[in-house]
Coordinates of C-alpha atoms and ligand atoms in Angstrom, one line a residue:
X965 CA 0.0 0.0 0.0
X966 CA 1.5 3.3 -1.0
X967 CA 1.3 6.1 1.5
X968 CA 0.1 9.5 0.3
X969 CA 3.0 11.9 0.7
X970 CA 2.5 14.6 3.3
X971 CA 2.6 18.1 2.0
X972 CA 4.1 19.6 5.1
X973 CA 6.5 18.1 7.6
X974 CA 5.0 17.2 11.0
X975 CA 8.0 18.9 12.5
X976 CA 7.0 22.3 11.0
X977 CA 3.3 21.8 12.1
X978 CA 4.5 20.8 15.6
X979 CA 6.8 23.8 15.9
X980 CA 4.1 26.2 14.7
X981 CA 1.6 24.7 17.1
X982 CA 4.0 24.9 20.1
X983 CA 4.8 28.5 19.2
X984 CA 1.1 29.3 19.2
X985 CA 0.4 27.7 22.6
X986 CA 3.4 29.4 24.1
X987 CA 2.1 32.7 22.8
X988 CA -1.3 32.2 24.2
X989 CA 0.1 31.1 27.6
X990 CA 2.4 34.1 27.7
X991 CA -0.4 36.4 26.8
X992 CA -2.6 34.8 29.6
X993 CA 0.2 35.2 32.2
X994 CA 0.8 38.8 31.3
X995 CA -2.9 39.5 31.3
X996 CA -3.3 38.0 34.8
X997 CA -0.2 39.9 36.0
X998 CA -1.5 43.3 34.8
X999 CA -5.0 42.6 36.0
X1000 CA -3.6 41.7 39.4
X1001 CA -1.5 44.8 39.6
X1002 CA -4.3 47.2 38.6
X1003 CA -6.9 45.4 40.8
X1004 CA -4.5 45.7 43.7
X1005 CA -3.9 49.3 43.1
X1006 CA -7.5 50.1 42.7
X1007 CA -8.3 48.3 45.9
X1008 CA -5.6 50.2 47.8
X1009 CA -6.7 53.5 46.4
X1010 CA -10.3 52.8 47.4
X1011 CA -9.3 51.8 50.9
X1012 CA -7.2 54.8 51.4
X1013 CA -9.8 57.2 50.1
X1014 CA -12.5 55.6 52.2
X1015 CA -10.3 55.7 55.4
X1016 CA -8.6 59.0 54.8
X1017 CA -10.3 60.6 57.8
X1018 CA -9.6 57.8 60.3
X1019 CA -6.6 59.5 61.9
X1020 CA -8.6 62.8 62.3
X1021 CA -11.4 60.8 63.9
X1022 CA -9.0 59.2 66.4
X1023 CA -7.7 62.5 67.5
X1024 CA -11.2 64.1 67.6
X1025 CA -12.7 61.2 69.5
X1026 CA -10.0 59.8 71.7
X1027 CA -7.7 62.7 72.5
X1028 CA -10.6 65.0 73.7
X1029 CA -11.3 63.2 76.9
X1030 CA -7.8 61.7 77.6
X1031 CA -4.4 63.0 76.8
X1032 CA -2.1 60.6 74.8
X1033 CA 0.6 61.5 77.3
X1034 CA 0.7 60.8 81.0
X1035 CA 1.9 63.5 83.5
X1036 CA 5.4 62.1 83.6
X1037 CA 5.6 62.6 79.8
X1038 CA 5.3 58.9 78.9
X1039 CA 2.7 57.6 76.4
X1040 CA -0.7 56.8 77.7
X1041 CA -0.5 53.2 76.9
X1042 CA -4.0 52.2 78.2
X1043 CA -5.5 54.8 76.0
X1044 CA -3.8 53.3 73.0
X1045 CA -4.6 49.8 74.0
X1046 CA -8.2 50.8 74.2
X1047 CA -8.0 52.7 70.9
X1048 CA -6.4 49.8 69.1
X1049 CA -9.0 47.5 70.5
X1050 CA -11.8 49.6 69.2
X1051 CA -10.2 50.0 65.9
X1052 CA -9.4 46.4 65.4
X1053 CA -13.0 45.5 66.2
X1054 CA -14.0 47.4 63.1
X1055 CA -11.0 46.7 60.9
X1056 CA -8.3 44.1 61.7
X1057 CA -6.0 45.4 59.0
X1058 CA -5.4 48.7 60.8
X1059 CA -2.2 49.6 62.8
X1060 CA -2.0 52.8 64.8
X1061 CA 1.3 54.7 65.5
X1062 CA 1.9 57.8 67.6
X1063 CA 4.7 59.9 66.1
X1064 CA 6.4 62.9 67.4
X1065 CA 7.0 65.9 65.0
X1066 CA 10.2 64.4 63.8
X1067 CA 8.5 61.2 62.6
X1068 CA 9.9 59.1 65.5
X1069 CA 7.6 56.4 66.6
X1070 CA 6.6 57.1 70.3
X1071 CA 4.2 54.2 70.7
X1072 CA 2.3 51.4 68.9
X1073 CA 0.5 48.4 70.2
X1074 CA 1.7 46.3 67.3
X1075 CA 5.4 47.0 67.8
X1076 CA 7.4 44.9 70.3
X1077 CA 9.2 47.5 72.5
X1078 CA 12.0 45.0 73.2
X1079 CA 12.7 44.4 69.5
X1080 CA 15.9 46.3 68.9
X1081 CA 15.7 45.8 65.2
X1082 CA 12.3 47.4 64.9
X1083 CA 12.0 50.6 62.9
X1084 CA 12.2 53.7 65.1
X1085 CA 10.8 56.3 62.8
X1086 CA 9.0 56.8 59.5
X1087 CA 9.5 59.3 56.7
X1088 CA 7.5 62.4 57.2
X1089 CA 7.3 63.6 53.6
X1090 CA 4.4 61.3 52.5
X1091 CA 2.6 62.1 55.7
X1092 CA 2.9 65.9 55.1
X1093 CA 1.9 65.5 51.5
X1094 CA -1.1 63.4 52.5
X1095 CA -2.3 66.1 55.1
X1096 CA -1.7 68.9 52.6
X1097 CA -3.9 67.1 50.0
X1098 CA -6.5 66.4 52.5
X1099 CA -6.3 62.7 51.8
X1100 CA -7.5 63.2 48.2
X1101 CA -4.3 61.8 46.7
X1102 CA -3.1 58.3 46.5
X1103 CA 0.1 58.2 48.6
X1104 CA 2.1 55.4 50.0
X1105 CA 4.1 55.7 53.3
X1106 CA 6.6 53.6 55.3
X1107 CA 5.4 50.5 57.0
X1108 CA 7.3 50.3 60.4
X1109 CA 6.7 46.5 60.6
X1110 CA 7.9 45.9 57.1
X1111 CA 10.6 48.5 56.2
X1112 CA 11.0 47.4 52.6
X1113 CA 7.4 47.9 51.8
X1114 CA 5.2 51.0 51.2
X1115 CA 1.7 51.0 52.5
X1116 CA -1.5 53.1 52.3
X1117 CA -2.1 55.1 55.4
X1118 CA -4.2 57.8 57.1
X1119 CA -2.5 60.5 59.1
X1120 CA -3.4 63.6 61.1
X1121 CA -1.5 66.1 63.2
X1122 CA -2.1 66.5 66.9
X1123 CA -1.0 69.3 69.4
X1124 CA -1.5 68.3 73.0
X1125 CA 0.0 69.9 76.0
X1126 CA 2.5 71.7 73.9
X1127 CA 3.6 68.5 72.2
X1128 CA 3.2 68.1 68.5
X1129 CA 3.2 65.1 66.3
X1130 CA 1.1 62.8 64.1
X1131 CA -1.2 59.9 64.5
X1132 CA -0.1 57.6 61.7
X1133 CA -2.4 54.7 60.8
X1134 CA -1.3 52.0 58.4
X1135 CA -4.4 50.9 56.6
X1136 CA -3.3 47.7 55.1
X1137 CA -1.3 46.3 57.9
X1138 CA 0.2 42.9 58.5
X1139 CA -3.2 41.3 59.2
X1140 CA -4.6 42.8 55.9
X1141 CA -1.6 41.5 54.0
X1142 CA -2.0 37.9 55.4
X1143 CA -5.6 37.7 54.6
X1144 CA -5.1 39.4 51.2
X1145 CA -2.3 37.0 50.1
X1146 CA -4.2 33.9 51.2
X1147 CA -7.2 35.0 49.3
X1148 CA -5.2 36.1 46.3
X1149 CA -3.4 32.7 46.4
X1150 CA -6.7 30.8 46.4
X1151 CA -8.1 33.1 43.7
X1152 CA -5.1 32.6 41.5
X1153 CA -5.1 28.9 42.1
X1154 CA -8.7 28.7 40.9
X1155 CA -8.2 31.2 38.1
X1156 CA -4.9 29.7 37.1
X1157 CA -6.2 26.1 36.9
X1158 CA -9.3 27.2 35.0
X1159 CA -7.4 29.6 32.8
X1160 CA -4.7 27.1 32.0
X1161 CA -7.0 24.3 31.0
X1162 CA -9.3 26.6 29.1
X1163 CA -6.5 28.4 27.2
X1164 CA -4.8 25.2 26.4
X1165 CA -7.9 23.6 24.9
X1166 CA -8.7 26.8 23.0
X1167 CA -5.1 27.4 22.0
X1168 CA -4.8 23.9 20.7
X1169 CA -8.0 24.2 18.7
X1170 CA -7.4 27.7 17.4
X1171 CA -3.7 26.8 16.8
X1172 CA -4.6 23.9 14.6
X1173 CA -7.1 26.1 12.7
X1174 CA -4.6 28.9 12.3
X1175 CA -1.9 26.6 11.1
X1176 CA -4.3 25.1 8.6
X1177 CA -5.1 28.6 7.3
X1178 CA -1.5 29.9 7.4
X1179 CA -0.1 26.9 5.7
X1180 CA -2.7 26.7 3.0
X1181 CA -0.5 28.4 0.5
X1182 CA 2.5 26.5 1.7
X1183 CA 0.7 23.3 1.1
X1184 CA -0.2 24.3 -2.5
X1185 CA 3.4 25.3 -3.2
X1186 CA 4.8 22.0 -1.7
X1187 CA 2.4 19.8 -3.7
X1188 CA 3.3 21.7 -6.9
X1189 CA 7.0 21.4 -6.2
X1190 CA 6.5 17.7 -5.6
X1191 CA 4.5 17.3 -8.8
X1192 CA 7.3 19.1 -10.7
X1193 CA 10.0 17.0 -9.1
X1194 CA 8.1 13.8 -10.0
X1195 CA 8.3 14.8 -13.7
X1196 CA 5.2 16.9 -14.3
X1197 CA 7.0 19.8 -16.0
X1198 CA 3.8 21.7 -16.5
X1199 CA 3.2 22.0 -12.7
X1200 CA 3.1 25.7 -11.8
X1201 CA 1.7 27.6 -8.8
X1202 CA -1.6 29.3 -9.8
X1203 CA -2.0 33.0 -9.1
X1204 CA 1.4 33.4 -7.4
X1205 CA 0.7 37.1 -6.8
X1206 CA -2.2 36.2 -4.4
X1207 CA -0.1 33.8 -2.4
X1208 CA 1.1 34.9 1.1
X1209 CA 4.6 34.0 0.0
X1210 CA 4.4 35.4 -3.5
X1211 CA 8.2 35.8 -3.8
X1212 CA 8.7 32.1 -3.2
X1213 CA 5.7 31.2 -5.5
X1214 CA 7.0 33.5 -8.3
X1215 CA 10.6 32.3 -7.9
X1216 CA 9.4 28.7 -8.2
X1217 CA 7.4 29.4 -11.3
X1218 CA 10.4 31.3 -12.9
X1219 CA 12.7 28.5 -12.0
X1220 CA 10.3 25.9 -13.5
X1221 CA 10.1 28.0 -16.6
X1222 CA 13.9 28.2 -16.9
X1223 CA 14.3 24.5 -16.4
X1224 CA 11.6 23.6 -19.0
X1225 CA 13.0 26.2 -21.3
X1226 CA 16.5 24.7 -20.9
X1227 CA 15.2 21.2 -21.5
X1228 CA 13.4 22.4 -24.6
X1229 CA 16.6 24.1 -25.8
X1230 CA 18.6 21.0 -25.1
X1231 CA 16.1 18.9 -27.0
X1232 CA 16.1 21.1 -30.0
X1233 CA 19.9 21.3 -30.0
X1234 CA 20.0 17.5 -29.8
X1235 CA 17.4 17.3 -32.7
X1236 CA 19.4 19.8 -34.8
X1237 CA 22.6 17.9 -34.1
X1238 CA 21.0 14.6 -35.2
X1239 CA 19.6 16.3 -38.3
X1240 CA 23.0 17.8 -39.1
X1241 CA 24.7 14.5 -38.9
X1242 CA 22.0 12.9 -41.1
X1243 CA 22.2 15.7 -43.7
X1244 CA 26.0 15.9 -43.6
X1245 CA 26.4 12.2 -44.2
X1246 CA 23.8 12.4 -47.0
X1247 CA 25.4 15.4 -48.6
X1248 CA 28.9 13.8 -48.5
X1249 CA 27.7 10.4 -49.7
X1250 CA 26.3 11.6 -53.0
X1251 CA 29.4 13.4 -54.4
X1252 CA 31.6 10.7 -52.9
X1253 CA 29.6 7.9 -54.7
X1254 CA 29.8 9.8 -58.0
X1255 CA 33.6 10.3 -57.5
X1256 CA 34.0 6.6 -56.7
X1257 CA 32.0 5.6 -59.8
X1258 CA 33.9 7.7 -62.2
X1259 CA 37.3 6.8 -60.8
X1260 CA 36.4 3.1 -61.0
X1261 CA 35.3 3.5 -64.6
X1262 CA 38.5 5.4 -65.4
X1263 CA 40.5 2.6 -63.8
X1264 CA 38.7 -0.3 -65.4
X1265 CA 38.1 1.2 -68.9
X1266 CA 41.4 3.0 -69.1
X1267 CA 42.2 1.4 -72.5
X1268 CA 38.8 1.5 -74.1
X1269 CA 37.8 5.1 -73.3
X1270 CA 38.5 7.8 -75.8
X1271 CA 40.6 10.8 -74.9
X1272 CA 37.5 13.1 -74.9
X1273 CA 35.6 10.7 -72.7
X1274 CA 38.5 10.5 -70.3
X1275 CA 38.6 14.3 -70.2
X1276 CA 34.9 14.5 -69.5
X1277 CA 35.1 11.9 -66.7
X1278 CA 38.1 13.8 -65.1
X1279 CA 36.1 17.1 -65.3
X1280 CA 33.2 15.5 -63.5
X1281 CA 35.5 14.1 -60.9
X1282 CA 37.1 17.5 -60.5
X1283 CA 33.7 19.2 -60.1
X1284 CA 32.6 16.8 -57.5
X1285 CA 35.9 17.2 -55.5
X1286 CA 35.2 21.0 -55.7
X1287 CA 31.7 20.5 -54.5
X1288 CA 32.9 18.3 -51.7
X1289 CA 35.5 20.6 -50.5
X1290 CA 33.1 23.6 -50.7
X1291 CA 30.6 21.7 -48.7
X1292 CA 33.1 20.6 -46.0
X1293 CA 34.3 24.2 -45.8
X1294 CA 30.8 25.5 -45.3
X1295 CA 29.9 22.8 -42.7
X1296 CA 33.1 23.7 -40.8
X1297 CA 32.3 27.4 -41.0
X1298 CA 28.7 26.9 -39.9
X1299 CA 29.5 24.6 -37.0
X1300 CA 32.0 27.1 -35.8
X1301 CA 29.5 29.9 -36.0
X1302 CA 26.8 27.8 -34.3
X1303 CA 29.1 26.7 -31.5
X1304 CA 29.7 30.4 -30.9
X1305 CA 33.4 29.9 -31.4
X1306 CA 33.6 33.0 -33.6
X1307 CA 34.0 36.4 -32.1
X1308 CA 33.7 39.2 -34.5
X1309 CA 36.8 41.5 -34.7
X1310 CA 35.1 44.8 -35.5
X1311 CA 37.1 47.5 -37.2
X1312 CA 36.3 50.4 -39.5
X1313 CA 36.5 49.6 -43.2
X1314 CA 35.0 50.8 -46.5
X1315 CA 32.0 48.7 -47.5
X1316 CA 32.1 50.4 -50.9
X1317 CA 35.6 49.2 -51.5
X1318 CA 34.7 45.7 -50.4
X1319 CA 31.7 45.7 -52.7
X1320 CA 33.8 46.8 -55.6
X1321 CA 36.2 43.9 -55.0
X1322 CA 33.5 41.3 -54.7
X1323 CA 31.8 42.6 -57.9
X1324 CA 35.1 42.3 -59.7
X1325 CA 35.5 38.8 -58.3
X1326 CA 32.1 37.6 -59.5
X1327 CA 32.2 39.5 -62.8
X1328 CA 33.5 36.5 -64.8
X1329 CA 30.9 34.1 -63.3
X1330 CA 28.1 36.6 -64.1
X1331 CA 29.3 37.1 -67.6
X1332 CA 29.4 33.4 -68.2
X1333 CA 25.7 33.3 -67.2
X1334 CA 25.0 36.5 -69.2
X1335 CA 24.0 38.3 -66.1
X1336 CA 24.5 42.0 -65.6
X1337 CA 26.2 42.5 -62.3
X1338 CA 26.8 46.0 -61.1
X1339 CA 27.0 48.3 -58.1
X1340 CA 24.5 51.1 -57.4
X1341 CA 25.8 54.4 -56.0
X1342 CA 29.5 53.6 -56.6
X1343 CA 30.8 57.0 -55.9
X1344 CA 29.7 57.4 -52.3
X1345 CA 32.3 55.9 -50.0
X1346 CA 30.6 54.4 -47.0
X1347 CA 32.6 53.4 -44.0
X1348 CA 31.2 50.8 -41.5
X1349 CA 32.3 49.4 -38.2
X1350 CA 32.2 45.6 -38.5
X1351 CA 34.2 42.4 -39.0
X1352 CA 35.4 42.7 -42.5
X1353 CA 36.0 39.0 -43.3
X1354 CA 32.6 38.0 -41.9
X1355 CA 30.8 40.7 -43.8
X1356 CA 32.7 39.6 -46.9
X1357 CA 31.6 36.0 -46.4
X1358 CA 27.9 37.1 -46.0
X1359 CA 28.1 39.3 -49.1
X1360 CA 29.8 36.6 -51.1
X1361 CA 27.0 34.1 -50.2
X1362 CA 24.3 36.6 -51.1
X1363 CA 25.9 37.5 -54.5
X1364 CA 26.5 33.9 -55.3
X1365 CA 22.9 33.0 -54.6
X1366 CA 21.7 36.0 -56.6
X1367 CA 23.7 34.8 -59.6
X1368 CA 22.7 31.2 -59.0
X1369 CA 19.0 31.8 -59.0
X1370 CA 18.8 34.3 -61.8
X1371 CA 18.2 33.4 -65.4
X1372 CA 20.5 34.6 -68.3
X1373 CA 19.9 38.2 -69.3
X1374 CA 18.9 39.0 -65.7
X1375 CA 20.3 41.6 -63.4
X1376 CA 22.0 41.6 -60.0
X1377 CA 22.5 44.9 -58.3
X1378 CA 24.4 45.6 -55.1
X1379 CA 23.4 49.0 -53.6
X1380 CA 24.7 50.9 -50.7
X1381 CA 22.9 53.8 -49.0
X1382 CA 23.6 55.7 -45.9
X1383 CA 20.5 55.8 -43.7
X1384 CA 21.0 57.7 -40.4
X1385 CA 23.5 55.9 -38.3
X1386 CA 23.5 52.9 -40.6
X1387 CA 24.5 51.9 -44.1
X1388 CA 21.8 49.8 -45.9
X1389 CA 23.2 47.1 -48.1
X1390 CA 20.8 45.6 -50.6
X1391 CA 21.4 42.7 -53.0
X1392 CA 18.7 42.6 -55.6
X1393 CA 18.2 40.2 -58.5
X1394 CA 15.7 39.6 -61.2
X1395 CA 15.7 35.9 -60.6
X1396 CA 13.3 33.1 -59.8
X1397 CA 12.1 34.7 -56.5
X1398 CA 11.0 32.9 -53.4
X1399 CA 7.4 31.9 -52.6
X1400 CA 6.0 34.0 -49.7
X1401 CA 5.3 30.9 -47.6
X1402 CA 8.9 29.8 -48.0
X1403 CA 10.5 33.1 -47.2
X1404 CA 10.5 32.8 -43.4
X1405 CA 12.4 29.5 -43.6
X1406 CA 15.1 30.1 -46.2
X1407 CA 17.6 31.1 -43.4
X1408 CA 17.2 27.8 -41.7
X1409 CA 19.8 25.2 -42.3
X1410 CA 19.3 22.9 -45.3
X1411 CA 16.2 24.8 -46.3
X1412 CA 16.0 24.8 -50.1
X1413 CA 12.9 26.0 -51.8
X1414 CA 13.3 23.8 -54.9
X1415 CA 14.4 20.3 -54.2
X1416 CA 16.4 20.4 -57.5
X1417 CA 18.4 23.3 -55.9
X1418 CA 20.1 20.6 -53.9
X1419 CA 22.3 19.9 -56.9
X1420 CA 23.4 23.5 -56.9
X1421 CA 24.1 24.2 -53.3
X1422 CA 24.4 22.9 -49.7
X1423 CA 21.5 24.9 -48.2
X1424 CA 24.0 26.4 -45.7
X1425 CA 24.7 29.7 -47.4
X1426 CA 21.9 31.7 -45.9
X1427 CA 22.1 30.0 -42.5
X1428 CA 25.7 31.3 -42.4
X1429 CA 24.6 34.8 -43.4
X1430 CA 22.0 34.8 -40.6
X1431 CA 24.6 33.8 -38.0
X1432 CA 27.0 36.5 -39.2
X1433 CA 24.1 39.1 -38.9
X1434 CA 23.5 37.8 -35.3
X1435 CA 27.1 38.4 -34.5
X1436 CA 26.8 42.0 -35.6
X1437 CA 23.5 42.5 -33.7
X1438 CA 21.6 43.1 -36.9
X1439 CA 19.1 41.2 -39.0
X1440 CA 18.6 40.4 -42.6
X1441 CA 15.3 40.7 -44.4
X1442 CA 14.1 39.3 -47.7
X1443 CA 11.7 40.8 -50.1
X1444 CA 10.8 38.6 -52.9
X1445 CA 8.2 37.8 -55.6
X1446 CA 8.2 34.6 -57.5
X1447 CA 9.3 35.1 -61.1
X1448 CA 10.2 38.7 -60.5
X1449 CA 13.2 38.5 -58.2
X1450 CA 14.5 38.9 -54.7
X1451 CA 16.1 41.5 -52.5
X1452 CA 18.2 40.7 -49.4
X1453 CA 18.6 43.8 -47.2
X1454 CA 20.7 44.4 -44.0
X1455 CA 22.2 47.3 -42.1
X1456 CA 25.7 47.9 -40.7
X1457 CA 26.6 50.7 -38.3
X1458 CA 28.3 53.7 -40.0
X1459 CA 31.8 54.4 -38.7
X1460 CA 32.0 58.0 -37.6
X1461 CA 35.4 59.6 -37.6
Ligands
ADP2323 P1 21.8 26.9 -51.2 O1 23.2 26.4 -51.1 O2 20.8 25.9 -51.6 O3 21.7 28.1 -52.1 P2 21.2 28.8 -49.3 O4 21.1 28.7 -47.8 O5 22.2 29.8 -49.8 O6 21.4 27.4 -49.8 O7 19.7 29.2 -49.8 C1 18.6 28.5 -49.3 C2 17.5 28.5 -50.3 O8 16.9 29.8 -50.4 C3 18.0 28.2 -51.7 O9 18.0 26.8 -51.9 C4 16.9 28.8 -52.5 O10 15.8 28.0 -52.7 C5 16.6 30.1 -51.8 N1 17.3 31.3 -52.2 C6 18.4 31.9 -51.7 N2 18.8 33.0 -52.4 C7 17.9 33.1 -53.4 C8 17.7 34.1 -54.4 N3 18.6 35.1 -54.6 N4 16.7 33.9 -55.3 C9 15.9 32.8 -55.2 N5 16.0 31.9 -54.2 C10 16.9 32.0 -53.3

C-alpha cells in the first residue's frame, strides 16, 4: 500500500503549534499579571480614600477626653490599648502609631518595645503631603513593621500639652496582608487552573485552525513542487501574486520556466545535431559515390575510353571534388558559428571598396551566365564598423545566390545607401524569386525552396549569413516575388570619424 505523501513536515506543524500555545500562555500570564497589579492598586486607592479621615477621627474622639501622654511625659498606653481594641474590632487590618513631630515612633500596640531591630521612625514627607492634599491623593508611606514595603495610610497632626506630632495609621497592615495574600493565592489557584486548562484547549483548537489557514499556500506550493520533481514539467503555482509567500511562488514558477526552457533548448539542439549528422552524411555520400563511380570507370576502362571521354570523366571528378571541399568548408564554417566559437573582430572599413572587390571577383561568373552585375551608387564611400572578413563572407554568399537563382539576361544589383547611423546594403536580383510561404524558412539550415536546388548548393549559405548578422546585432530581411526577383537587405553601423 503506498502512503500518500504529506505536503508539510509534521515537524513544522509541531513547531508552529507549540509557538502558538506558548504565545497564548504568555499572553494569559501577562494578562493575569497586569489585572492583578491594577486590581490591587484600585483596591488600595479605594481603601485609602475611604479611610482618609480615620486618623482625624481618632484625634477628635479619643484625644478629647484623655491625653495621649501621662503626666510624667510617657505615652498613655492604656488609652492606646483601648483605641487599638476599638479600631481592630472594626478593621483588623489597621495599625495605629503615635509619632512625634520628627517622625519618630513614640508608641504602637503592634510593635514589640523589646525588638531592637524594629524601625524607630517613619519618613514624614508622604505624611505631610497626605495632610496637605486632605487625603485626596493616593500616597504610599513607610510600614514600620515591614521597612521594605510602602503602604496606604491615614495621618493627622495633633497638638496636646505643647507636644506636636502625628497619629499615623497604616491601613493595610500585616493582618490585611496575610488575609489578602491567602485570598489572592486561592483566587489565583482557581483562576490559574481554569485559565490554563481553558486556554490550552482553545489554543490547541485555534492553533490547529490557524496553522491550517496559514499553511494553506505553503501546502499548495509544496504539492506543486512535488509534482514538478516527479516529472510533471507543466506544474506551476496558480496566481502566485495572491499567495502569502508570493516571492517564493514566483521564484518557483520562474525556476520551473527556466528548467523547462533549458530542457526544450537541449532537446532542440539535440534534434538539430542529429539532423545535421544525417544531412552531412547524405550530402557527403552523393558526391563521394559519384567520384568513386567515375574513378572506378576510369581505372577499369582506361584502355577502351576515348581521350575526350577521359577528359569528361576527369572534369566530372574535379567538379565533385570541388563541391565536396566547398561543402566541407561550409559545414566547418557553420558549425564554428553555431558553437559560438567565432568572435567578430570589428574595425572600420569601406564597405564600398569591399563591394567593388566582390563585384570584380564575380564578374566572370556573371558574364558566363550572361547576367549584368553592377554596383549602385558607386561614388559614395561608405565606412562601416564591422568584422570585414565575416561581412565579406555574407556578401559573397548573397551575391553567389543571386547569380545562381537568376536566369540569363537577368540583373544583379548591389546598392549601398547611408540611412541615419547605418549603411543599408541591398542585393537585388531579377531571378526566380521565393514563394511568400517559404520566405520565413530560407535562413534555416538545409532549407532549399526547390528540391532540385540541392544539386546547386548545400543549403547552408543563408544560414551562415544569418549567424553573421546575429554576431553583428543586426538582422537580414528578404523581399521577394516569384518570377520577379528577390532583395536581401541588411544594415551595418556607420563608422564616424
Ligand atoms: P543553397 O546552397 O541551396 O543556395 P542557401 O542557404 O544559400 O542554400 O539558400 C537557401 C535557399 O533559399 C535556396 O535553396 C533557394 O531556394 C533560396 N534562395 C536563396 N537565395 C535566393 C535568391 N537570390 N533567389 C531565389 N531563391 C533564393
